Coordinates of C-alpha atoms in Angstrom, one line a residue:
X1 CA -16.7 4.5 -108.0
X2 CA -16.7 7.9 -109.5
X3 CA -19.7 9.3 -111.3
X4 CA -20.3 11.2 -114.6
X5 CA -20.5 15.0 -114.2
X6 CA -24.2 15.8 -113.4
X7 CA -24.8 17.9 -116.5
X8 CA -23.5 15.2 -118.6
X9 CA -25.7 12.3 -117.4
X10 CA -28.4 13.1 -119.8
X11 CA -26.2 14.3 -122.8
X12 CA -24.7 12.1 -125.5
X13 CA -21.4 14.1 -126.2
X14 CA -18.6 15.3 -123.9
X15 CA -18.2 19.1 -124.3
X16 CA -14.6 20.2 -125.6
X17 CA -12.4 20.2 -122.4
X18 CA -10.3 22.8 -123.9
X19 CA -13.1 25.3 -123.4
X20 CA -12.8 26.4 -119.6
X21 CA -16.6 27.3 -119.3
X22 CA -17.7 24.0 -121.0
X23 CA -15.2 21.8 -118.8
X24 CA -16.5 23.5 -115.7
X25 CA -20.0 22.9 -116.6
X26 CA -19.3 19.3 -117.3
X27 CA -18.0 19.0 -113.8
X28 CA -21.1 20.6 -112.3
X29 CA -19.5 24.1 -111.8
X30 CA -22.0 26.8 -112.7
X31 CA -20.9 29.7 -114.8
X32 CA -22.6 32.2 -112.5
X33 CA -25.2 32.8 -109.9
X34 CA -28.0 35.1 -108.8
X35 CA -27.9 36.7 -105.2
X36 CA -31.1 36.9 -103.2
X37 CA -31.8 40.4 -104.9
X38 CA -31.8 39.0 -108.4
X39 CA -28.5 40.3 -109.4
X40 CA -26.2 38.0 -111.6
X41 CA -22.6 37.6 -111.0
X42 CA -20.7 35.8 -113.7
X43 CA -18.0 33.4 -112.3
X44 CA -14.4 34.8 -112.9
X45 CA -12.3 32.5 -115.2
X46 CA -9.8 32.1 -112.3
X47 CA -12.7 30.8 -110.2
X48 CA -13.8 28.3 -112.7
X49 CA -10.2 27.1 -113.2
X50 CA -9.6 26.7 -109.6
X51 CA -12.7 24.9 -108.7
X52 CA -12.3 22.7 -112.0
X53 CA -8.8 21.6 -110.6
X54 CA -10.2 21.0 -107.2
X55 CA -13.1 18.8 -108.0
X56 CA -11.9 16.9 -111.1
X57 CA -8.5 15.8 -109.5
X58 CA -7.1 15.8 -113.0
X59 CA -9.6 13.4 -114.5
X60 CA -11.6 13.9 -117.6
X61 CA -14.5 11.5 -117.2
X62 CA -15.4 9.4 -114.2
X63 CA -18.0 6.4 -114.6
X64 CA -21.7 7.2 -114.7
X65 CA -23.8 6.9 -111.5
X66 CA -26.7 4.5 -111.4
X67 CA -30.1 5.8 -112.6
X68 CA -31.7 8.4 -110.3
X69 CA -33.2 6.5 -107.3
X70 CA -37.0 6.4 -106.6
X71 CA -38.0 8.3 -103.5
X72 CA -38.2 6.5 -100.2
X73 CA -39.6 8.2 -97.2
X74 CA -37.3 9.0 -94.3
X75 CA -38.5 8.1 -90.8
X76 CA -41.4 10.2 -89.8
X77 CA -42.1 9.4 -86.0
X78 CA -45.5 9.6 -84.9
X79 CA -48.1 12.1 -86.1
X80 CA -48.6 14.1 -83.1
X81 CA -48.0 18.0 -82.8
X82 CA -45.3 18.5 -80.2
X83 CA -42.9 21.0 -78.9
X84 CA -39.1 20.8 -77.9
X85 CA -36.9 23.1 -75.9
X86 CA -33.7 24.2 -77.7
X87 CA -30.5 24.9 -75.8
X88 CA -26.7 25.6 -76.5
X89 CA -25.4 22.8 -74.2
X90 CA -22.1 24.7 -73.3
X91 CA -24.2 27.7 -72.0
X92 CA -26.0 25.7 -69.2
X93 CA -25.2 27.2 -65.8
X94 CA -25.4 24.7 -62.9
X95 CA -24.2 24.5 -59.3
X96 CA -22.2 21.3 -60.2
X97 CA -20.6 21.7 -63.6
X98 CA -17.1 23.1 -64.5
X99 CA -18.1 26.4 -66.0
X100 CA -19.1 24.6 -69.3
X101 CA -22.3 22.7 -69.8
X102 CA -22.0 18.9 -69.7
X103 CA -23.9 15.6 -70.4
X104 CA -25.0 15.5 -66.7
X105 CA -26.6 18.9 -67.1
X106 CA -28.1 17.5 -70.3
X107 CA -29.7 14.8 -68.4
X108 CA -31.2 17.2 -65.7
X109 CA -32.4 19.5 -68.7
X110 CA -34.2 16.4 -70.3
X111 CA -35.9 15.9 -66.9
X112 CA -37.1 19.4 -66.6
X113 CA -38.2 19.5 -70.3
X114 CA -40.0 16.2 -69.9
X115 CA -41.9 17.6 -66.7
X116 CA -42.9 20.6 -68.8
X117 CA -44.3 18.4 -71.5
X118 CA -41.6 19.1 -74.2
X119 CA -41.2 16.0 -76.6
X120 CA -37.5 16.6 -76.9
X121 CA -34.4 18.9 -76.4
X122 CA -32.7 20.5 -79.3
X123 CA -28.9 20.9 -79.1
X124 CA -26.2 22.8 -81.0
X125 CA -23.7 20.4 -82.9
X126 CA -21.8 18.3 -80.5
X127 CA -18.9 17.8 -82.8
X128 CA -15.2 17.4 -81.7
X129 CA -13.4 20.7 -81.9
X130 CA -9.7 21.4 -81.0
X131 CA -9.1 21.2 -77.2
X132 CA -5.7 22.9 -77.7
X133 CA -7.3 25.8 -79.3
X134 CA -10.6 25.8 -77.2
X135 CA -11.2 29.4 -77.8
X136 CA -12.1 28.5 -81.4
X137 CA -15.6 27.6 -79.9
X138 CA -18.0 27.6 -82.9
X139 CA -19.7 24.3 -83.0
X140 CA -20.2 24.7 -86.6
X141 CA -16.5 24.6 -87.5
X142 CA -15.6 20.9 -86.3
X143 CA -12.5 19.2 -86.2
X144 CA -14.5 16.1 -86.7
X145 CA -18.3 15.5 -87.3
X146 CA -17.9 11.7 -86.4
X147 CA -16.7 12.3 -82.8
X148 CA -17.8 14.2 -79.8
X149 CA -16.4 17.3 -78.0
X150 CA -14.8 16.0 -74.7
X151 CA -15.6 19.4 -73.0
X152 CA -19.1 18.0 -72.6
X153 CA -17.9 15.3 -70.5
X154 CA -19.0 15.3 -66.8
X155 CA -15.5 14.4 -65.4
X156 CA -17.0 13.9 -61.8
X157 CA -19.2 11.0 -63.2
X158 CA -16.2 9.1 -64.6
X159 CA -15.6 6.3 -62.2
X160 CA -11.7 6.4 -62.5
X161 CA -11.7 10.3 -61.6
X162 CA -10.3 10.6 -58.1
X163 CA -12.2 13.7 -57.2
X164 CA -11.8 17.5 -57.3
X165 CA -9.6 17.8 -54.2
X166 CA -7.3 15.1 -55.0
X167 CA -6.9 16.4 -58.5
X168 CA -6.2 19.8 -57.2
X169 CA -8.9 21.4 -59.3
X170 CA -11.6 22.4 -56.4
X171 CA -10.5 26.1 -56.5
X172 CA -10.4 26.4 -60.1
X173 CA -13.6 24.7 -60.9
X174 CA -15.5 26.8 -58.3
X175 CA -14.0 29.9 -60.1
X176 CA -15.0 28.7 -63.6
X177 CA -18.7 28.2 -62.4
X178 CA -18.8 31.7 -61.2
X179 CA -18.0 33.3 -64.8
X180 CA -20.7 34.9 -67.1
X181 CA -18.9 33.7 -70.1
X182 CA -17.4 30.3 -70.8
X183 CA -13.7 30.5 -70.3
X184 CA -12.8 27.9 -72.8
X185 CA -9.0 27.8 -72.4
X186 CA -9.3 27.3 -68.6
X187 CA -12.2 24.7 -68.9
X188 CA -10.3 22.7 -71.5
X189 CA -7.2 22.7 -69.0
X190 CA -9.2 21.7 -66.2
X191 CA -11.1 18.8 -67.9
X192 CA -8.1 17.6 -69.7
X193 CA -6.2 17.4 -66.3
X194 CA -9.1 15.4 -64.8
X195 CA -9.5 13.1 -67.7
X196 CA -5.8 12.5 -67.7
X197 CA -5.8 11.5 -64.1
X198 CA -9.0 9.4 -64.8
X199 CA -7.3 7.7 -67.8
X200 CA -4.2 6.9 -65.8
X201 CA -6.3 5.1 -63.2
X202 CA -8.5 3.3 -65.8
X203 CA -5.0 1.9 -67.4
X204 CA -4.0 0.6 -63.9
X205 CA -7.2 -0.2 -62.1
X206 CA -10.1 -0.6 -64.5
X207 CA -12.7 -3.3 -63.8
X208 CA -13.0 -6.0 -66.1
X209 CA -16.4 -4.9 -67.0
X210 CA -15.0 -1.2 -67.8
X211 CA -12.3 -2.7 -69.8
X212 CA -14.5 -4.8 -71.7
X213 CA -16.9 -1.9 -72.6
X214 CA -14.1 0.1 -73.7
X215 CA -12.6 -2.6 -76.1
X216 CA -16.1 -3.1 -77.5
X217 CA -16.4 0.6 -78.3
X218 CA -13.0 0.3 -79.8
X219 CA -14.1 -2.5 -81.9
X220 CA -17.3 -1.1 -83.0
X221 CA -15.7 2.3 -84.1
X222 CA -12.8 0.4 -85.9
X223 CA -10.6 2.3 -88.5
X224 CA -12.6 5.6 -87.9
X225 CA -11.5 5.7 -84.2
X226 CA -8.0 4.5 -85.0
X227 CA -7.6 7.4 -87.4
X228 CA -9.1 10.1 -85.1
X229 CA -7.0 9.0 -82.1
X230 CA -3.8 8.9 -84.2
X231 CA -4.6 12.3 -85.8
X232 CA -5.0 14.0 -82.4
X233 CA -1.6 12.7 -81.3
X234 CA 0.0 13.5 -84.4
X235 CA -1.1 17.1 -84.0
X236 CA 0.9 17.2 -80.7
X237 CA 4.0 15.9 -82.5
X238 CA 3.7 18.1 -85.5
X239 CA 1.9 21.4 -84.8
X240 CA 1.8 22.7 -88.3
X241 CA -1.1 21.7 -90.5
X242 CA -1.4 18.2 -91.7
X243 CA -0.7 19.2 -95.2
X244 CA 2.8 20.2 -94.1
X245 CA 3.6 17.0 -92.0
X246 CA 6.5 14.8 -92.8
X247 CA 5.7 11.7 -95.0
X248 CA 4.1 9.3 -94.5
X249 CA 2.0 11.0 -91.9
X250 CA 0.1 13.3 -94.5
X251 CA -1.5 10.3 -95.8
X252 CA -0.8 7.1 -93.9
X253 CA -2.5 3.7 -94.5
X254 CA -4.0 1.4 -92.0
X255 CA -0.9 -0.5 -91.5
X256 CA 1.3 2.6 -90.8
X257 CA -1.4 3.9 -88.4
X258 CA -1.7 0.6 -86.4
X259 CA 2.0 0.7 -86.2
X260 CA 2.0 4.3 -84.9
X261 CA -0.8 3.4 -82.2
X262 CA 1.5 0.6 -81.0
X263 CA 4.5 3.1 -80.6
X264 CA 2.0 5.6 -79.0
X265 CA -0.4 3.6 -77.1
X266 CA -0.9 5.7 -74.2
X267 CA -1.6 8.9 -76.1
X268 CA -3.9 7.2 -78.7
X269 CA -5.7 5.4 -76.0
X270 CA -6.2 8.6 -74.0
X271 CA -8.2 10.0 -76.9
X272 CA -10.2 6.8 -77.5
X273 CA -11.0 6.9 -73.8
X274 CA -12.3 10.3 -74.0
X275 CA -14.6 9.4 -77.0
X276 CA -15.7 6.2 -75.0
X277 CA -16.8 8.3 -72.0
X278 CA -18.4 11.0 -74.1
X279 CA -20.3 8.4 -76.1
X280 CA -21.6 6.5 -73.0
X281 CA -22.4 9.8 -71.3
X282 CA -24.5 11.1 -74.3
X283 CA -26.2 7.4 -74.6
X284 CA -27.3 7.7 -71.0
X285 CA -28.9 11.1 -71.9
X286 CA -30.9 9.5 -74.7
X287 CA -31.7 6.5 -72.4
X288 CA -33.2 9.1 -69.8
X289 CA -35.2 10.6 -72.7
X290 CA -36.6 7.5 -73.5
X291 CA -37.3 6.7 -69.9
X292 CA -39.4 9.8 -69.6
X293 CA -41.4 8.8 -72.7
X294 CA -40.2 11.7 -74.9
X295 CA -41.3 11.0 -78.4
X296 CA -38.3 12.9 -79.9
X297 CA -35.7 12.8 -77.3
X298 CA -32.5 14.4 -78.5
X299 CA -32.7 16.8 -81.6
X300 CA -29.1 17.4 -82.6
X301 CA -27.7 19.7 -85.2
X302 CA -25.3 18.5 -87.8
X303 CA -22.8 21.1 -89.2
X304 CA -22.6 21.7 -92.9
X305 CA -18.8 21.5 -93.2
X306 CA -15.6 20.8 -91.5
X307 CA -12.2 22.6 -90.6
X308 CA -9.9 21.9 -93.4
X309 CA -7.1 21.3 -90.9
X310 CA -9.0 18.8 -88.9
X311 CA -9.3 15.2 -88.4
X312 CA -11.9 14.4 -91.0
X313 CA -10.2 16.4 -93.6
X314 CA -7.2 14.3 -93.0
X315 CA -9.0 11.0 -92.6
X316 CA -11.1 11.5 -95.7
X317 CA -8.8 13.2 -98.1
X318 CA -10.3 11.7 -101.2
X319 CA -13.8 12.9 -100.2
X320 CA -13.0 16.5 -99.0
X321 CA -12.0 19.6 -100.8
X322 CA -9.3 21.2 -98.5
X323 CA -8.5 24.2 -100.9
X324 CA -11.9 25.7 -101.4
X325 CA -14.2 27.3 -98.9
X326 CA -18.2 27.1 -98.4
X327 CA -20.2 30.2 -98.1
X328 CA -23.2 32.0 -99.6
X329 CA -23.9 34.6 -102.0
X330 CA -25.1 38.3 -100.9
X331 CA -28.3 38.4 -98.9
X332 CA -30.3 41.0 -97.1
X333 CA -28.0 40.5 -93.9
X334 CA -24.8 39.7 -95.8
X335 CA -24.4 42.2 -98.7
X336 CA -20.9 41.0 -99.4
X337 CA -21.8 37.4 -99.3
X338 CA -20.4 35.0 -96.9
X339 CA -17.3 32.9 -96.5
X340 CA -17.7 30.3 -93.8
X341 CA -14.2 29.1 -93.8
X342 CA -15.4 25.4 -94.0
X343 CA -14.1 22.5 -96.3
X344 CA -16.9 20.9 -98.3
X345 CA -17.2 17.3 -99.6
X346 CA -16.1 16.6 -103.3
X347 CA -19.3 15.8 -105.0
X348 CA -17.3 13.6 -107.4
X349 CA -15.7 11.5 -104.8
X350 CA -18.9 11.0 -102.5
X351 CA -20.3 8.0 -104.3
X352 CA -17.2 6.0 -103.6
X353 CA -18.2 2.9 -101.5
X354 CA -22.0 3.8 -101.6
X355 CA -21.5 7.2 -100.1
X356 CA -19.4 5.8 -97.3
X357 CA -18.4 9.3 -95.8
X358 CA -21.7 10.5 -95.8
X359 CA -23.1 7.4 -94.1
X360 CA -20.4 7.5 -91.4
X361 CA -21.3 11.2 -90.8
X362 CA -25.1 10.6 -90.7
X363 CA -24.8 7.4 -88.5
X364 CA -22.6 9.4 -85.9
X365 CA -25.2 12.2 -85.8
X366 CA -28.2 9.9 -85.3
X367 CA -26.4 7.4 -83.0
X368 CA -28.3 8.8 -80.0
X369 CA -30.7 11.3 -81.6
X370 CA -34.5 10.9 -82.2
X371 CA -34.1 13.8 -84.8
X372 CA -31.2 15.6 -86.5
X373 CA -31.2 18.9 -88.3
X374 CA -29.1 19.3 -91.3
X375 CA -27.5 22.7 -91.3
X376 CA -27.8 24.4 -94.8
X377 CA -29.4 21.3 -96.3
X378 CA -29.3 23.2 -99.6
X379 CA -25.8 21.8 -99.9
X380 CA -27.3 18.3 -100.7
X381 CA -28.0 19.9 -104.1
X382 CA -25.4 22.6 -104.6
X383 CA -22.7 24.3 -102.5
X384 CA -21.3 27.7 -103.0
X385 CA -17.6 27.3 -103.1
X386 CA -14.8 30.1 -103.0
X387 CA -11.3 29.4 -103.9
X388 CA -9.1 30.1 -100.9
X389 CA -8.0 33.6 -100.8
X390 CA -10.8 34.9 -102.8
X391 CA -13.6 37.1 -101.6
X392 CA -17.2 35.6 -101.3
X393 CA -18.6 37.1 -104.3
X394 CA -15.9 35.4 -106.2
X395 CA -17.4 32.0 -105.5
X396 CA -20.0 30.1 -107.5
X397 CA -22.2 27.0 -107.1
X398 CA -21.1 23.5 -107.6
X399 CA -23.6 20.9 -108.2
X400 CA -24.1 17.5 -106.0
X401 CA -25.8 14.2 -106.7
X402 CA -28.9 15.5 -104.9
X403 CA -31.3 12.5 -105.3
X404 CA -28.6 10.0 -104.5
X405 CA -27.6 12.0 -101.3
X406 CA -31.5 12.1 -100.3
X407 CA -31.5 8.2 -100.8
X408 CA -28.6 7.8 -98.4
X409 CA -30.0 10.3 -95.7
X410 CA -33.4 8.6 -96.0
X411 CA -31.9 5.1 -95.8
X412 CA -30.0 6.1 -92.6
X413 CA -32.9 7.8 -91.2
X414 CA -34.9 4.6 -91.5
X415 CA -32.2 2.4 -90.1
X416 CA -31.7 4.5 -87.0
X417 CA -35.5 5.5 -86.7
X418 CA -34.5 9.2 -86.7
X419 CA -36.4 12.2 -88.1
X420 CA -34.3 14.5 -90.5
X421 CA -34.9 18.4 -90.6
X422 CA -33.5 20.2 -93.4
X423 CA -32.6 23.8 -92.5
X424 CA -33.7 25.3 -95.9
X425 CA -33.0 29.0 -95.4
X426 CA -31.3 31.2 -97.9
X427 CA -31.4 31.1 -101.7
X428 CA -33.5 28.1 -102.3
X429 CA -33.5 26.5 -105.8
X430 CA -36.7 26.0 -107.7
X431 CA -38.7 22.8 -106.6
X432 CA -36.0 22.1 -104.0
X433 CA -38.5 22.1 -101.0
X434 CA -40.9 19.9 -102.9
X435 CA -38.3 17.2 -103.4
X436 CA -37.2 17.2 -99.7
X437 CA -41.0 16.7 -99.0
X438 CA -41.1 13.6 -101.3
X439 CA -38.2 12.1 -99.6
X440 CA -39.7 12.7 -96.1
X441 CA -37.3 15.3 -94.9
X442 CA -39.0 18.1 -92.7
X443 CA -38.4 21.6 -93.7
X444 CA -37.6 24.5 -91.4
X445 CA -39.8 27.7 -90.7
X446 CA -38.6 30.7 -88.9
X447 CA -41.4 33.0 -87.8
X448 CA -39.0 36.1 -88.4
X449 CA -39.0 35.2 -92.0
X450 CA -42.5 33.9 -92.7
X451 CA -43.9 37.4 -93.8
X452 CA -45.9 38.5 -96.7
X453 CA -45.0 41.1 -99.0
X454 CA -46.4 44.1 -97.0
X455 CA -44.7 42.8 -93.8
X456 CA -47.6 40.9 -92.4
X457 CA -46.7 37.8 -90.6
X458 CA -47.8 34.6 -92.3
X459 CA -51.0 33.0 -90.5
X460 CA -50.3 29.9 -88.7
X461 CA -52.4 27.7 -90.9
X462 CA -50.1 28.5 -93.9
X463 CA -47.2 26.7 -92.1
X464 CA -46.4 23.1 -93.6
X465 CA -47.3 20.1 -91.5
X466 CA -43.9 18.3 -92.2
X467 CA -41.8 21.1 -90.4
X468 CA -40.0 22.4 -87.6
X469 CA -41.5 26.0 -86.7
X470 CA -39.4 28.5 -84.5
X471 CA -39.3 32.0 -83.8
X472 CA -35.6 32.6 -84.3
X473 CA -32.2 30.7 -84.6
X474 CA -28.9 31.0 -83.0
X475 CA -27.8 33.2 -85.8
X476 CA -30.7 35.6 -85.4
X477 CA -31.7 38.1 -82.7
X478 CA -33.5 36.6 -79.6
X479 CA -37.1 37.6 -79.3
X480 CA -36.5 40.1 -76.5
X481 CA -33.4 41.6 -78.6
X482 CA -35.5 41.8 -81.5
X483 CA -38.5 43.5 -79.7
X484 CA -36.2 46.0 -78.2
X485 CA -34.2 46.7 -81.3
X486 CA -31.3 45.7 -79.2
X487 CA -29.8 43.6 -81.9
X488 CA -29.5 46.5 -84.4
X489 CA -27.8 48.8 -81.8
X490 CA -25.2 45.9 -81.1
X491 CA -24.5 45.5 -84.9
X492 CA -24.1 49.1 -85.6
X493 CA -21.8 49.3 -82.5
X494 CA -19.4 46.8 -83.8
X495 CA -19.5 48.0 -87.3
X496 CA -21.8 45.4 -88.8
X497 CA -24.7 46.2 -91.3
X498 CA -27.9 45.0 -89.5
X499 CA -29.7 44.8 -92.9
X500 CA -32.7 46.6 -91.3
X501 CA -33.5 50.1 -90.2
X502 CA -35.5 51.3 -87.2
X503 CA -38.5 52.0 -89.2
X504 CA -38.6 48.8 -90.8
X505 CA -38.3 47.0 -87.3
X506 CA -41.1 49.2 -85.8
X507 CA -43.4 48.1 -88.7
X508 CA -42.5 44.5 -88.0
X509 CA -43.4 45.1 -84.4
X510 CA -46.8 46.5 -85.3
X511 CA -47.4 43.6 -87.7
X512 CA -46.5 41.2 -84.9
X513 CA -48.9 42.9 -82.6
X514 CA -51.6 42.7 -85.0
X515 CA -51.2 39.0 -85.7
X516 CA -50.9 38.1 -82.1
X517 CA -54.0 40.1 -81.1
X518 CA -55.9 38.4 -83.9
X519 CA -54.8 35.0 -83.3
X520 CA -54.0 34.5 -79.7
X521 CA -55.7 37.4 -78.0
X522 CA -55.8 35.7 -74.3
X523 CA -52.0 35.8 -74.6
X524 CA -51.0 39.0 -76.2
X525 CA -49.7 40.6 -73.0
X526 CA -47.3 37.9 -72.3
X527 CA -45.0 38.4 -75.4
X528 CA -43.0 35.4 -75.8
X529 CA -45.8 33.2 -74.3
X530 CA -48.0 34.7 -77.2
X531 CA -45.5 33.5 -79.8
X532 CA -45.5 30.2 -78.4
X533 CA -49.4 30.1 -78.4
X534 CA -49.3 31.4 -82.1
X535 CA -46.8 28.7 -83.2
X536 CA -48.7 26.2 -81.5
X537 CA -51.6 26.7 -83.8
X538 CA -49.5 25.9 -86.9
X539 CA -50.0 22.3 -88.5
X540 CA -46.1 21.9 -88.1
X541 CA -45.3 18.5 -86.4
X542 CA -42.6 20.2 -84.0
X543 CA -42.4 23.7 -82.6
X544 CA -39.1 24.4 -81.1
X545 CA -38.5 27.3 -78.5
X546 CA -35.1 28.5 -77.2
X547 CA -34.2 28.5 -73.8
X548 CA -32.6 32.0 -74.3
X549 CA -36.2 33.2 -75.5
X550 CA -37.9 31.5 -72.7
X551 CA -35.7 33.4 -70.3
X552 CA -35.8 36.8 -71.8
X553 CA -32.3 37.0 -73.1
X554 CA -31.3 40.1 -75.3
X555 CA -28.0 39.0 -76.7
X556 CA -28.1 36.5 -79.5
X557 CA -25.9 33.5 -79.5
X558 CA -23.8 34.3 -82.6
X559 CA -23.7 37.1 -84.9
X560 CA -22.4 35.8 -88.5
X561 CA -19.5 37.4 -89.8
X562 CA -18.0 38.3 -86.5
X563 CA -15.1 36.8 -84.5
X564 CA -13.8 39.1 -81.7
X565 CA -16.3 41.8 -82.0
X566 CA -19.0 39.7 -80.1
X567 CA -18.9 37.0 -77.6
X568 CA -20.1 34.3 -80.1
X569 CA -20.7 30.8 -78.5
X570 CA -19.6 32.0 -75.1
X571 CA -22.5 33.5 -73.2
X572 CA -23.9 31.6 -70.3
X573 CA -27.6 31.5 -69.4
X574 CA -28.7 34.0 -66.8
X575 CA -30.2 31.5 -64.4
X576 CA -29.1 28.2 -62.9
X577 CA -30.4 24.9 -64.4
X578 CA -31.7 24.0 -61.0
X579 CA -34.0 27.1 -61.1
X580 CA -35.2 27.1 -64.6
X581 CA -38.7 25.7 -64.0
X582 CA -39.3 28.5 -61.5
X583 CA -38.8 31.3 -64.1
X584 CA -42.2 33.1 -64.9
X585 CA -41.6 33.5 -68.6
X586 CA -40.6 29.7 -68.8
X587 CA -43.6 28.7 -67.1
X588 CA -45.8 30.9 -69.2
X589 CA -44.5 29.3 -72.5
X590 CA -44.9 25.8 -71.0
X591 CA -48.6 26.8 -70.5
X592 CA -49.0 28.3 -73.8
X593 CA -47.9 24.9 -75.6
X594 CA -50.1 23.0 -73.0
X595 CA -53.1 24.9 -74.0
X596 CA -52.3 24.7 -77.6
X597 CA -52.4 20.9 -77.4
X598 CA -48.7 20.3 -77.7
X599 CA -47.8 18.7 -74.3
X600 CA -46.8 15.1 -75.2
X601 CA -48.5 13.7 -71.9
X602 CA -51.1 14.7 -69.5
X603 CA -49.5 14.2 -66.2

């Protein structure tokens, strides 16, 4: 079912479709936008025309959506005030991994976090990327949001893996463990070699129990897994983007895919095998969190868009706009706007089959999580879309069926008993946050941005209860980097406008010192622990502290708008996972949360 353009749902007459602006408006394409500074940009005629062509698919009127749904509350968990430790999983350094954090590392981190009184462990998106282009490492530009990145598999833990020595990988793995940055190309080569050997042994020697579990997983995943596995094999056969593949592989039906799998059984089964292993290892981590009594468990990020050349874009062609890009208008840190290079959903196709594409994505994210964070949740209401080949300022907003999407998110949240957090940073529409609150989605409060007009930090009591509070994010400086102005120097050194001068930062430092001295005087000499003590005083249900801040890291995880200028998504943690609990700053943060009443259990 396709729905009537949003702006027409309350109108009696259809605007003249010969009028470009009226036609665009009828399809939810806004005629211009304001940036964060209040400057208005009128959308170019070319922008309106290209976006209209993309979202309408040549149709003049699709049928109308049902009436706006009544709010239902998403799952809330219990009402305790808690804290969680956040980590980039790939960055974990351990004595046993293959130079890239894996699910066994995650299990060990869960044990450490639980012992420290954390209610959960926050993670970067675990989405499938492209193992043959592993250096394209951003977890926010996924091949698929439905399936997992096999680089997180602990190959040693796969029963069919013959071992490092027999696989001829002992020396390579030892070398990969010693690097300060993740060498994605070599890690991918080693893991794929190990998993190929494991799969070969599985095909010939799997126990009946293992084979039955694999087949149960395949049956449960159904056509979605069939499409993903076939896509991965087809990518090897036809290296060009799928839009250039020979017919019928550009858009095959189920019968053709089943025939293809029979003809390429070993290759397709290998990708199904990797997804099965990854799913079962992640499930074991979730089980471990429950065993430790963690109220939240895994708190996982869900990326806002997908790679237009990836599996999801190919599998859901009716629901995805592959010829436009998502982004954001100009703001303080990005004066020219942002082009994220990601493909968005088509709002006019989403209601098909009761939002099947959205439900599939949400269920995959919530499958093993106690909470999920929706990256750029503003996209539930409107998405800033840019025609391919144009600059970011040449985009404009396209409206989405906001309340219907909230209904879907809330229903899946209740079904899977998973809290939903909306990352609501950026240019926020009027009443947007109030609407999220009515539907039970928690908001996101970043201390660096919670400031008054004169630069003072917002007092803790002003934070909302239904929120996740944190000092920073992966796209912002770490606490130490911010305090030492290191981030400003790094950005200037690579030609990126930091959006702030030294005087403004010094003023912010002064204001931070004032609020910490006033609100947490006993902790003011311990810096990051003082910030933890401050955030612990907020009414917010969950406070999240990044492991980078707890270890005093200076470099931030990602500098938006950069590729090769900065080692985004590559830097490993400075200490071994096995030694994490021994670090002084780590222990002080744990103590600050405990004294602030956020430890989830007393022992």
